[in-house]
Tab-separated table of N, CA and C in Angstrom:
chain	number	residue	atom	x	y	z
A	147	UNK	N	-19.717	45.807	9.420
A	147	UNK	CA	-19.223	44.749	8.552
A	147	UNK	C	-18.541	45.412	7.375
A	148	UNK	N	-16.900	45.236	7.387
A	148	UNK	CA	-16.636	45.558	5.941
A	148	UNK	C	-16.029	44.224	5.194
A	149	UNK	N	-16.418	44.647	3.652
A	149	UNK	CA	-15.687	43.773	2.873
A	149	UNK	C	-15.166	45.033	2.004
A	150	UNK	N	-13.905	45.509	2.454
A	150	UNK	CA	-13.408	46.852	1.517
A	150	UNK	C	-13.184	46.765	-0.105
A	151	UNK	N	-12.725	45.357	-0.417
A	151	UNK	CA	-12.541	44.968	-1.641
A	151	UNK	C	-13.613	44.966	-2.669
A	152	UNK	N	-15.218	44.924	-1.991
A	152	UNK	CA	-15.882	44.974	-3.146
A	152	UNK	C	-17.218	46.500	-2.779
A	153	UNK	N	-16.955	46.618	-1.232
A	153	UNK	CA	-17.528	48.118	-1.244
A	153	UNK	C	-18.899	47.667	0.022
A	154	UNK	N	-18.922	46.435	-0.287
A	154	UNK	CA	-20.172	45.777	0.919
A	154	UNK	C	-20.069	46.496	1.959
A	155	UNK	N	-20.501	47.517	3.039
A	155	UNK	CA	-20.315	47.994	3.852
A	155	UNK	C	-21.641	47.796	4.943
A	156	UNK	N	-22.020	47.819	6.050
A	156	UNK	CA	-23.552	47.650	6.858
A	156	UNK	C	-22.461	48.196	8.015
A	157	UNK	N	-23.813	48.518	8.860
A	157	UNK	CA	-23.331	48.820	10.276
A	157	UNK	C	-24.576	47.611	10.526
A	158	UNK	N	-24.241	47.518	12.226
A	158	UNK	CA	-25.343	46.782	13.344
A	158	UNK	C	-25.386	47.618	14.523
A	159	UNK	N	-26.552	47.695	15.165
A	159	UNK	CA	-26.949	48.298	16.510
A	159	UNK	C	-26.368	47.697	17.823
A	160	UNK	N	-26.167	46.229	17.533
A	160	UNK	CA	-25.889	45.037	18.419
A	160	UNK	C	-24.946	44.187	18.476
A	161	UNK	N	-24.576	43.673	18.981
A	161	UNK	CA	-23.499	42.494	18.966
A	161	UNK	C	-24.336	41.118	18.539
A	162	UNK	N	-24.418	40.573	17.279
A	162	UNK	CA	-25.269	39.625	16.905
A	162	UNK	C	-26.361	39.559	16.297
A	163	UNK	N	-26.841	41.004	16.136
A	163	UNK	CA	-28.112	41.356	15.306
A	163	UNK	C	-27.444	41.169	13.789
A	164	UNK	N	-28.698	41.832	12.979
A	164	UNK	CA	-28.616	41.993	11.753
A	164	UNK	C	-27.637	42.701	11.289
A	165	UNK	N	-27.352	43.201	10.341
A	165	UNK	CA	-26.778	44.355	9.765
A	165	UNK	C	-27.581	44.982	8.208
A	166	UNK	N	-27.457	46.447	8.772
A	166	UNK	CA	-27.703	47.103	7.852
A	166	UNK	C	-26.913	47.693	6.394
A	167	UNK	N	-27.050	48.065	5.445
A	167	UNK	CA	-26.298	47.998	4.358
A	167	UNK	C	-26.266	49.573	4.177
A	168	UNK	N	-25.279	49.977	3.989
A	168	UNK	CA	-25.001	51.248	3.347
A	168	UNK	C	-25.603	51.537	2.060
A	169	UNK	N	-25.254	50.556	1.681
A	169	UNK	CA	-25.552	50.245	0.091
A	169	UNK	C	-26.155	49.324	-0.423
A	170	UNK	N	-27.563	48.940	-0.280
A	170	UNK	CA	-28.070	47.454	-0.617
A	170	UNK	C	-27.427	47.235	-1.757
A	171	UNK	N	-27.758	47.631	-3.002
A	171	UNK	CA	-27.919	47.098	-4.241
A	171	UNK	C	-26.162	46.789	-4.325
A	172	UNK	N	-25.325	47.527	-3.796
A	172	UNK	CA	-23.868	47.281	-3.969
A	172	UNK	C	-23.521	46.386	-2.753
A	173	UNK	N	-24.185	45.913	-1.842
A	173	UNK	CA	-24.169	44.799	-1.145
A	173	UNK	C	-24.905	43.492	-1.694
A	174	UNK	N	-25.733	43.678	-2.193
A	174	UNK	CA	-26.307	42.472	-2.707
A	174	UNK	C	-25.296	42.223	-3.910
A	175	UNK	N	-24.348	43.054	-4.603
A	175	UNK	CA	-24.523	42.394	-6.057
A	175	UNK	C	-22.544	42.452	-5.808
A	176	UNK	N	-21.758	42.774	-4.609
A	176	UNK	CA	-20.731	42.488	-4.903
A	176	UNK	C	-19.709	41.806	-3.103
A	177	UNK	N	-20.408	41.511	-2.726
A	177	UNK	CA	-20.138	41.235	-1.467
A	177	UNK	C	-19.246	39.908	-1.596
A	178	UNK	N	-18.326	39.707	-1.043
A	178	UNK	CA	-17.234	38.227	-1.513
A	178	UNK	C	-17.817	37.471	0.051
A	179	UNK	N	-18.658	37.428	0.775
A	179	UNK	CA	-18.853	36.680	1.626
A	179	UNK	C	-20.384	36.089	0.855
A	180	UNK	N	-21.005	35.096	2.129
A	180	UNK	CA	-22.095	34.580	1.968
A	180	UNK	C	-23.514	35.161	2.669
A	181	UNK	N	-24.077	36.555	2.089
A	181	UNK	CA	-24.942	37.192	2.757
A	181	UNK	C	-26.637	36.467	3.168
A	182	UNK	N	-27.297	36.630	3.754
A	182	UNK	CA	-28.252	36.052	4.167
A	182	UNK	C	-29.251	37.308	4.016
A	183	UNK	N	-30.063	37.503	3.146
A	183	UNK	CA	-31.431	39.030	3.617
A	183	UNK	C	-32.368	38.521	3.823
A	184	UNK	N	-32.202	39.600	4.597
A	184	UNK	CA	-34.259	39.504	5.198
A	184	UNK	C	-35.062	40.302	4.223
A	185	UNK	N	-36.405	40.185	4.478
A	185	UNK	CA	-37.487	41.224	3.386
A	185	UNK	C	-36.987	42.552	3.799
A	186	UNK	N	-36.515	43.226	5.053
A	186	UNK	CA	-36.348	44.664	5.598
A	186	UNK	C	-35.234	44.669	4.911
A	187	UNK	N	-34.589	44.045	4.144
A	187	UNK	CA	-33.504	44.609	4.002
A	187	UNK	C	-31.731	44.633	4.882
A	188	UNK	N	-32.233	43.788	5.676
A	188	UNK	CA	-30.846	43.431	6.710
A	188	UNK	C	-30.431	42.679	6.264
A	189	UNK	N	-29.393	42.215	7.002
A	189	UNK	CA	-28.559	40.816	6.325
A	189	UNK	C	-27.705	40.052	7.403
A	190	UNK	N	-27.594	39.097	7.737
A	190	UNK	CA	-26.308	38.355	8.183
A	190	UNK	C	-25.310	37.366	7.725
A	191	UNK	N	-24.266	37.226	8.214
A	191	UNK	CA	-23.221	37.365	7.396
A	191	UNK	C	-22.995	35.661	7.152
A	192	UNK	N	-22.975	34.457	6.816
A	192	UNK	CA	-23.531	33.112	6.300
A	192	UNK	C	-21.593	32.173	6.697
A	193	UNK	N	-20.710	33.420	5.513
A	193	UNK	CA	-19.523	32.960	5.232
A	193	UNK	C	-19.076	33.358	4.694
A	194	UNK	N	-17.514	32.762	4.081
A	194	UNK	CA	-17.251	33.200	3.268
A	194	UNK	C	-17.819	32.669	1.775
A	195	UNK	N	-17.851	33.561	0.427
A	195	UNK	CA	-18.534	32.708	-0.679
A	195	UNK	C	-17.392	32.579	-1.660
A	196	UNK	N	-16.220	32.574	-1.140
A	196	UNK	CA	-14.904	32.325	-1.853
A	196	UNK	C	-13.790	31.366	-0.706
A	197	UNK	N	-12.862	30.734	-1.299
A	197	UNK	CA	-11.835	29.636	-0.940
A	197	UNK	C	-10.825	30.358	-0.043
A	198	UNK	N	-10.853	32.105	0.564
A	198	UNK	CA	-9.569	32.171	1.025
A	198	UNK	C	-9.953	31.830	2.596
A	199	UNK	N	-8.693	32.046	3.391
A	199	UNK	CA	-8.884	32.316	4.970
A	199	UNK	C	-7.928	33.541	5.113
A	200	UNK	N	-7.719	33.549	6.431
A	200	UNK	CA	-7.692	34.706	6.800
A	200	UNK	C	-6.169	34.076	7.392
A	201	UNK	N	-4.810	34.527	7.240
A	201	UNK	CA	-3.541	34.014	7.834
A	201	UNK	C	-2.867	35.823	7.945
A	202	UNK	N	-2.401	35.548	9.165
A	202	UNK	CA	-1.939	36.905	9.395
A	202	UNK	C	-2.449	38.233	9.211
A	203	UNK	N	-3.986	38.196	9.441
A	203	UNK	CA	-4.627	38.921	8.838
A	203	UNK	C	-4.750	39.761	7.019
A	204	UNK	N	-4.178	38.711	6.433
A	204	UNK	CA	-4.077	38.626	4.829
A	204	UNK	C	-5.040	37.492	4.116
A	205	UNK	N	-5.854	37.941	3.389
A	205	UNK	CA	-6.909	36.877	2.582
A	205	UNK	C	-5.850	35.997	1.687
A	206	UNK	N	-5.914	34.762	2.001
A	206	UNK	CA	-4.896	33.644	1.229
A	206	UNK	C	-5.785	32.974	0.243
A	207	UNK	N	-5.966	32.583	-0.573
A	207	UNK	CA	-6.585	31.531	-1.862
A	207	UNK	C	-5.655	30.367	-0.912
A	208	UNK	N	-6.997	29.525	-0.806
A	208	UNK	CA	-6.621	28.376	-0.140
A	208	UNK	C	-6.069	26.972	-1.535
A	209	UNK	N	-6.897	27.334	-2.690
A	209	UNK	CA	-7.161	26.519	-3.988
A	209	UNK	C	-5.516	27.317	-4.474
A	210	UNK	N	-5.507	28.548	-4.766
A	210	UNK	CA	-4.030	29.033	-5.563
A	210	UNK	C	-2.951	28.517	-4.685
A	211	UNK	N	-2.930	28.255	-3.273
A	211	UNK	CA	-1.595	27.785	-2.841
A	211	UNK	C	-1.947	26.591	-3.183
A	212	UNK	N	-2.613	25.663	-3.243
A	212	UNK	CA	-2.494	23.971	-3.291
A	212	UNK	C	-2.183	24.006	-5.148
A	213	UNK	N	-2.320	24.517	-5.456
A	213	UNK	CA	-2.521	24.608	-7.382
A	213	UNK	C	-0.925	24.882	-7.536
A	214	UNK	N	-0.589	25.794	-6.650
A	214	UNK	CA	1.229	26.049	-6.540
A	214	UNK	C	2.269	24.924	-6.289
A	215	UNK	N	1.622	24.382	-5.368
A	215	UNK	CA	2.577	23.113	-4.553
A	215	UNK	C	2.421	22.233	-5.450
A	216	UNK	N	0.949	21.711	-6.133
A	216	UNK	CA	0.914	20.497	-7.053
A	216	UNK	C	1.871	20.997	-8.385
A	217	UNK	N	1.769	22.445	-8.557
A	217	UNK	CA	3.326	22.399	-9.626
A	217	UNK	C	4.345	22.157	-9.400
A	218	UNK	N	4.769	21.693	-8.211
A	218	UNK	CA	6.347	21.171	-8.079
A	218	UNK	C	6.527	19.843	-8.682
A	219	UNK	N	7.338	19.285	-9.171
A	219	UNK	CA	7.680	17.825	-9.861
A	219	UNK	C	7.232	16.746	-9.156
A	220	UNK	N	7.505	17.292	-7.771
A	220	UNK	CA	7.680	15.807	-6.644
A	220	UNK	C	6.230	15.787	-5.881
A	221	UNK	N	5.216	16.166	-6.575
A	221	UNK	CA	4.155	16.128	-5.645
A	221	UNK	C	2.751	16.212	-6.717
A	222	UNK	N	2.191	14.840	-6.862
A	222	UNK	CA	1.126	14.421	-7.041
A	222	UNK	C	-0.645	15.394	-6.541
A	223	UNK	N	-0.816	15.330	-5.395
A	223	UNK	CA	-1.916	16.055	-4.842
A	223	UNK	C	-1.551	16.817	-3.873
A	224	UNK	N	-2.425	17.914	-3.807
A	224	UNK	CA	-1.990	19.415	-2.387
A	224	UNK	C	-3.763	19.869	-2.063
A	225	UNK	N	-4.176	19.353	-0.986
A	225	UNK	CA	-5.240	20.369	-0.159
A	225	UNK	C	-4.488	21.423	0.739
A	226	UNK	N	-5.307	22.459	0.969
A	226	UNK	CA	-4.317	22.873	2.051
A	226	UNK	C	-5.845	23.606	2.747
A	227	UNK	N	-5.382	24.223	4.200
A	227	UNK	CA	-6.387	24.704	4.964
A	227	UNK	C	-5.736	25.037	5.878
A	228	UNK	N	-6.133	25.947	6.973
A	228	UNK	CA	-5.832	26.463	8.538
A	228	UNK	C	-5.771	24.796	9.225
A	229	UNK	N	-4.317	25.324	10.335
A	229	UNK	CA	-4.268	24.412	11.347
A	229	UNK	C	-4.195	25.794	12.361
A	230	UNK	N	-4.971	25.167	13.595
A	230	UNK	CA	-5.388	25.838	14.653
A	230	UNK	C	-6.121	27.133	14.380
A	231	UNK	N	-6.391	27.837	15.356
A	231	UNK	CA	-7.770	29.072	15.571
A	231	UNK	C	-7.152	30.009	15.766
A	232	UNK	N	-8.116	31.366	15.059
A	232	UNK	CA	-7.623	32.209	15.202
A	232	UNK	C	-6.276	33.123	14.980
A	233	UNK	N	-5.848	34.064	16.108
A	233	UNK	CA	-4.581	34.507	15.655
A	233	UNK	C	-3.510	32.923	15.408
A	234	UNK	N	-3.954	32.147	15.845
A	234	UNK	CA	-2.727	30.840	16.032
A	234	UNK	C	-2.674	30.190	14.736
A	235	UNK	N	-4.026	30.460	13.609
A	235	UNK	CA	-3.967	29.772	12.667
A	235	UNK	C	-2.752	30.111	11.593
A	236	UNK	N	-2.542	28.965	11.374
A	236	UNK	CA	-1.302	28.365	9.953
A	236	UNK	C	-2.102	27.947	8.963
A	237	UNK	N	-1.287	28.227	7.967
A	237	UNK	CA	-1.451	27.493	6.590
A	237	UNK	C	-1.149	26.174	7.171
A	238	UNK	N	-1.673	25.144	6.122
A	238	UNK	CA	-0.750	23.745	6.140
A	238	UNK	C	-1.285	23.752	5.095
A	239	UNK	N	-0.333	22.587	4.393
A	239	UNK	CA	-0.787	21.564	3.135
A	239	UNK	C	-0.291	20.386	3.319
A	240	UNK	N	-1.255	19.693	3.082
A	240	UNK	CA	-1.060	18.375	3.231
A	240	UNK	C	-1.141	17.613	1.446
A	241	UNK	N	0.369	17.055	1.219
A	241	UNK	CA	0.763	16.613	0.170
A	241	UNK	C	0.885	15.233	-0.245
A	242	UNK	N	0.731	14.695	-1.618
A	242	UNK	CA	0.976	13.266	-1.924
A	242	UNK	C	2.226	13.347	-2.489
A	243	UNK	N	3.080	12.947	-2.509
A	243	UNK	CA	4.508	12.602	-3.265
A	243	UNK	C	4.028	12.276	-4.177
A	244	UNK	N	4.657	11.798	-5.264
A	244	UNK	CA	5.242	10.692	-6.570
A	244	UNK	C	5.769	9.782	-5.878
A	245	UNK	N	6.243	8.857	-6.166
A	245	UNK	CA	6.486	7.662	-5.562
A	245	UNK	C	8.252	7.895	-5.610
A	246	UNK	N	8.725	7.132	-4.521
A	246	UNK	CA	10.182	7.196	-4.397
A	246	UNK	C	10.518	8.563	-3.988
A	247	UNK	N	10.383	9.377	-3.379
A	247	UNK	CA	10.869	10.747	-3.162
A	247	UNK	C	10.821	10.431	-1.432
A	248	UNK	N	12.152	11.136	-0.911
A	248	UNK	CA	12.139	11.401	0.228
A	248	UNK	C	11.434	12.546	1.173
A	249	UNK	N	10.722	12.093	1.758
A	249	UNK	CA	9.598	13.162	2.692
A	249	UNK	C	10.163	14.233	3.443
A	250	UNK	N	11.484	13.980	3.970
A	250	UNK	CA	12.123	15.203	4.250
A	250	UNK	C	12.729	16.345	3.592
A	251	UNK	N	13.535	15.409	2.351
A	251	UNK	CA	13.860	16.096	1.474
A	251	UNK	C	12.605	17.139	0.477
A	252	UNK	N	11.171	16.170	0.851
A	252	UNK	CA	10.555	16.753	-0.216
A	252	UNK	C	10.116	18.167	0.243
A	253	UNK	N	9.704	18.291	1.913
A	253	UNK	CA	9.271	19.147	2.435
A	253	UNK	C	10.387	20.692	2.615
A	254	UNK	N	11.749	20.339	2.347
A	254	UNK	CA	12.209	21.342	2.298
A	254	UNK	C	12.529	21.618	1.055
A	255	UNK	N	12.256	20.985	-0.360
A	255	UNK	CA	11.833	21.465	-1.619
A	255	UNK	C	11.168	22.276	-1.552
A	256	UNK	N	9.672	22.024	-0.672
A	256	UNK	CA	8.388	22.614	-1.281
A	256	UNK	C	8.624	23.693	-0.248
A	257	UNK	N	9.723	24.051	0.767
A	257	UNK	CA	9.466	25.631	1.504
A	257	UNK	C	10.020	25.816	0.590
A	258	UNK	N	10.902	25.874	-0.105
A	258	UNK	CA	11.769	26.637	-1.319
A	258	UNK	C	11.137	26.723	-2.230
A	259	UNK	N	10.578	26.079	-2.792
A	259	UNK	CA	9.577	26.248	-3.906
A	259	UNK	C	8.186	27.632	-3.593
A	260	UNK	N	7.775	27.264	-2.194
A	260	UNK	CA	6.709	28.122	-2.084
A	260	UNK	C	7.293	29.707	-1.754
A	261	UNK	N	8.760	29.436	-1.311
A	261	UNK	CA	9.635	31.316	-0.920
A	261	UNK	C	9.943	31.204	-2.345
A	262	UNK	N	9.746	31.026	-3.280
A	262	UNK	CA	10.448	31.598	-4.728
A	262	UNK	C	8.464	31.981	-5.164
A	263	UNK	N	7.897	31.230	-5.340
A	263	UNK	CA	6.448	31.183	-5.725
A	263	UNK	C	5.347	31.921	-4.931
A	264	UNK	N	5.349	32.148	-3.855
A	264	UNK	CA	4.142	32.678	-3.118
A	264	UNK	C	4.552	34.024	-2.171
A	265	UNK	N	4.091	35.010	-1.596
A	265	UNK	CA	3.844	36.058	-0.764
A	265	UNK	C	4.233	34.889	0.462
A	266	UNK	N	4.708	35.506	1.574
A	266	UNK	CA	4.537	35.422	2.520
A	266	UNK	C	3.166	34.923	3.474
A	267	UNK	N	2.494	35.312	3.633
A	267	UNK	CA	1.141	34.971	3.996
A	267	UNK	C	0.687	33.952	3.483
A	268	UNK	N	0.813	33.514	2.206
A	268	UNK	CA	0.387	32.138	1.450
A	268	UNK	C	1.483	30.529	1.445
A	269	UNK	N	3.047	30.786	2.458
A	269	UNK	CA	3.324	30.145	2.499
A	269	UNK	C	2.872	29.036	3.568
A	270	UNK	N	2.829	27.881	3.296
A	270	UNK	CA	2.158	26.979	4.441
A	270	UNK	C	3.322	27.023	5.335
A	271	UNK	N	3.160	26.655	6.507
A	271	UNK	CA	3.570	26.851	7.953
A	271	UNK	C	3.807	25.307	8.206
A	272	UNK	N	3.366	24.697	7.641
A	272	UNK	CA	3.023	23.414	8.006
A	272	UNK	C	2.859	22.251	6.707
A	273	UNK	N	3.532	21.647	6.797
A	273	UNK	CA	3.455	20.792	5.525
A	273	UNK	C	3.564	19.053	6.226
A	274	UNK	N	2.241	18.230	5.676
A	274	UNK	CA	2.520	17.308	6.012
A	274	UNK	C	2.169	16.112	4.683
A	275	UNK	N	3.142	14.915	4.709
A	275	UNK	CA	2.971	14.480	3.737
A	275	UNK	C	2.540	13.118	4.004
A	276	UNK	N	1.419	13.318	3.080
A	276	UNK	CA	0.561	11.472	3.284
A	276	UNK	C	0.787	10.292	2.242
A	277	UNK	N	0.562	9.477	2.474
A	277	UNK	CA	-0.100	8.255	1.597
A	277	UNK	C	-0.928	8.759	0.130
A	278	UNK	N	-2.428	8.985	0.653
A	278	UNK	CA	-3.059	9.075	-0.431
A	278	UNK	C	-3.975	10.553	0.708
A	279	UNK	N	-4.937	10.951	0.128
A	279	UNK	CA	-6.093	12.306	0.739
A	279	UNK	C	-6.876	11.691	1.075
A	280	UNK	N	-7.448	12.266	2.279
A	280	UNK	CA	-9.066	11.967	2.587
A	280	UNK	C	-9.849	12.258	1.507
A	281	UNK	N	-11.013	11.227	0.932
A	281	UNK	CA	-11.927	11.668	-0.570
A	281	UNK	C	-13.282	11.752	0.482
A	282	UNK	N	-14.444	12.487	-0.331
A	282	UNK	CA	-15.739	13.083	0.293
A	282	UNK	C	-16.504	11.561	0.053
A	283	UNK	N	-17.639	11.796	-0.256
A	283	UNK	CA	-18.265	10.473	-0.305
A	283	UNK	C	-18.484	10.855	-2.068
A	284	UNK	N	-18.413	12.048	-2.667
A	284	UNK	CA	-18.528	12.797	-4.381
A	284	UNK	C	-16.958	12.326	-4.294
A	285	UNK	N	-15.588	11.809	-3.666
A	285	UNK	CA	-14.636	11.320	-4.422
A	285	UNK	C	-14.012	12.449	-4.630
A	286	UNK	N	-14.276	14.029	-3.934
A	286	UNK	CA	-13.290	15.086	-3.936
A	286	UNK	C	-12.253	15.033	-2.750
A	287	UNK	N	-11.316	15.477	-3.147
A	287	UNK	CA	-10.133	15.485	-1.828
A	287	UNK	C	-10.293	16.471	-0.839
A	288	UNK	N	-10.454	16.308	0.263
A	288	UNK	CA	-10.800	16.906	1.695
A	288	UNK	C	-9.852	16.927	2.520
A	289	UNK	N	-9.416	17.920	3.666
A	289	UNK	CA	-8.479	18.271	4.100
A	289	UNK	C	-8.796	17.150	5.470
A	290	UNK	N	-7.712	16.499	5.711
A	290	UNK	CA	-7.810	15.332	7.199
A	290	UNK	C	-8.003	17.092	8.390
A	291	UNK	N	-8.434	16.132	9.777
A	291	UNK	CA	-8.664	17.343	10.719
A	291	UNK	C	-7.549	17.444	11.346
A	292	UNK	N	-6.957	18.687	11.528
A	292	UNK	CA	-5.672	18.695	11.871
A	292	UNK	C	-5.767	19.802	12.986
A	293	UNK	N	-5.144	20.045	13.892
A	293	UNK	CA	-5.241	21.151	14.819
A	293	UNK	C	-3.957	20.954	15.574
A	294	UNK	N	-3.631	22.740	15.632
A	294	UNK	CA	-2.264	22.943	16.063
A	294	UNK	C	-2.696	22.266	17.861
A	295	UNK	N	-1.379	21.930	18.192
A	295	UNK	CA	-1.661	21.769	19.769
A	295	UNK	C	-0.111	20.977	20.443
C-alpha cells in the first residue's frame, strides 16, 4: 500500500489480508486515506479520507473542480464525481444554470472556462446540466447516479 504523498507505506503477505506499516506512527498520523487498526498493529485500508478520485491515474479534488465551475457567471450550483469504472472513469459535473442561459452554449463556456482554469485531469469529460441537484435528506447537494454506458 502506498500513499507516496504523505509517506504511509505497509506491505501485505496476501491478496486481502491486513497490511503492515513500515512506519506505524507515520502511518497513523499522516495517511490521506481512511485506515482501519487492529491492536497488532495492521491496518486495512476503509477509503479515501479526502474528496479526490482517481482520473487518469491523477488525484483530482472533486470539491476544487465544482468550486471552479460555480465561478463561472452562468452557473448557480456544480457537484461533480466519476461517471463509469475504473480505467473508463470521467469526470462529470453536473450544473445548475442562472436562469435564461442556453445549455449548449453554456456547456461549451464551461469547457473553455475549465481549459483556461484547471490541469487536464481535472477537466470534466462530461458536463450535464439540470433543473435543480439531488439534496440528501441534511439538504446537501448529491451527485444524481450516472454511469457511462
Amino acid at each position: 500500500y502506498g500513499s507516496t504523498e504523505a509517506g504511509a507505506i505497509g506491505w501485505r503477505s496476501e491478496v486481502g489480508g491486513r497490511f503492515t506499516p513500515v512506519d506505524e506512527e507515520a502511518a497513523r498520523g499522516s495517511a490521506q486515506d481512511t485506515l482501519n487498526w487492529a491492536e497488532d498493529g495492521t491496518f486495512v485500508v476503509e477509503g479515501r479520507a479526502d474528496d479526490c478520485v482517481q482520473v487518469g491515474g491523477v488525484n483530482v479534488s472533486r470539491s476544487l473542480v465544482a468550486s471552479t465551475i460555480r465561478a463561472h457567471a452562468d452557473v448557480s450550483q456544480c457537484v461533480t464525481d466519476l461517471d463509469g469504472d475504473g480505467t473508463d472513469a470521467r469526470l462529470c459535473a453536473h450544473v445548475v444554470p442562472v436562469g435564461g442561459v442556453d445549455r449548449e452554449e453554456l456547456i461549451d463556456s464551461l469547457r473553455s472556462h475549465a481549459r483556461e482554469s484547471l490541469p487536464a485531469p481535472a477537466r470534466p469529460a462530461v458536463y450535464v446540466v439540470v433543473d435543480a441537484l439531488e439534496k440528501t435528506a441534511m439538504g446537501k447537494p448529491t451527485m444524481p447516479v450516472r454511469r457511462a454506458g
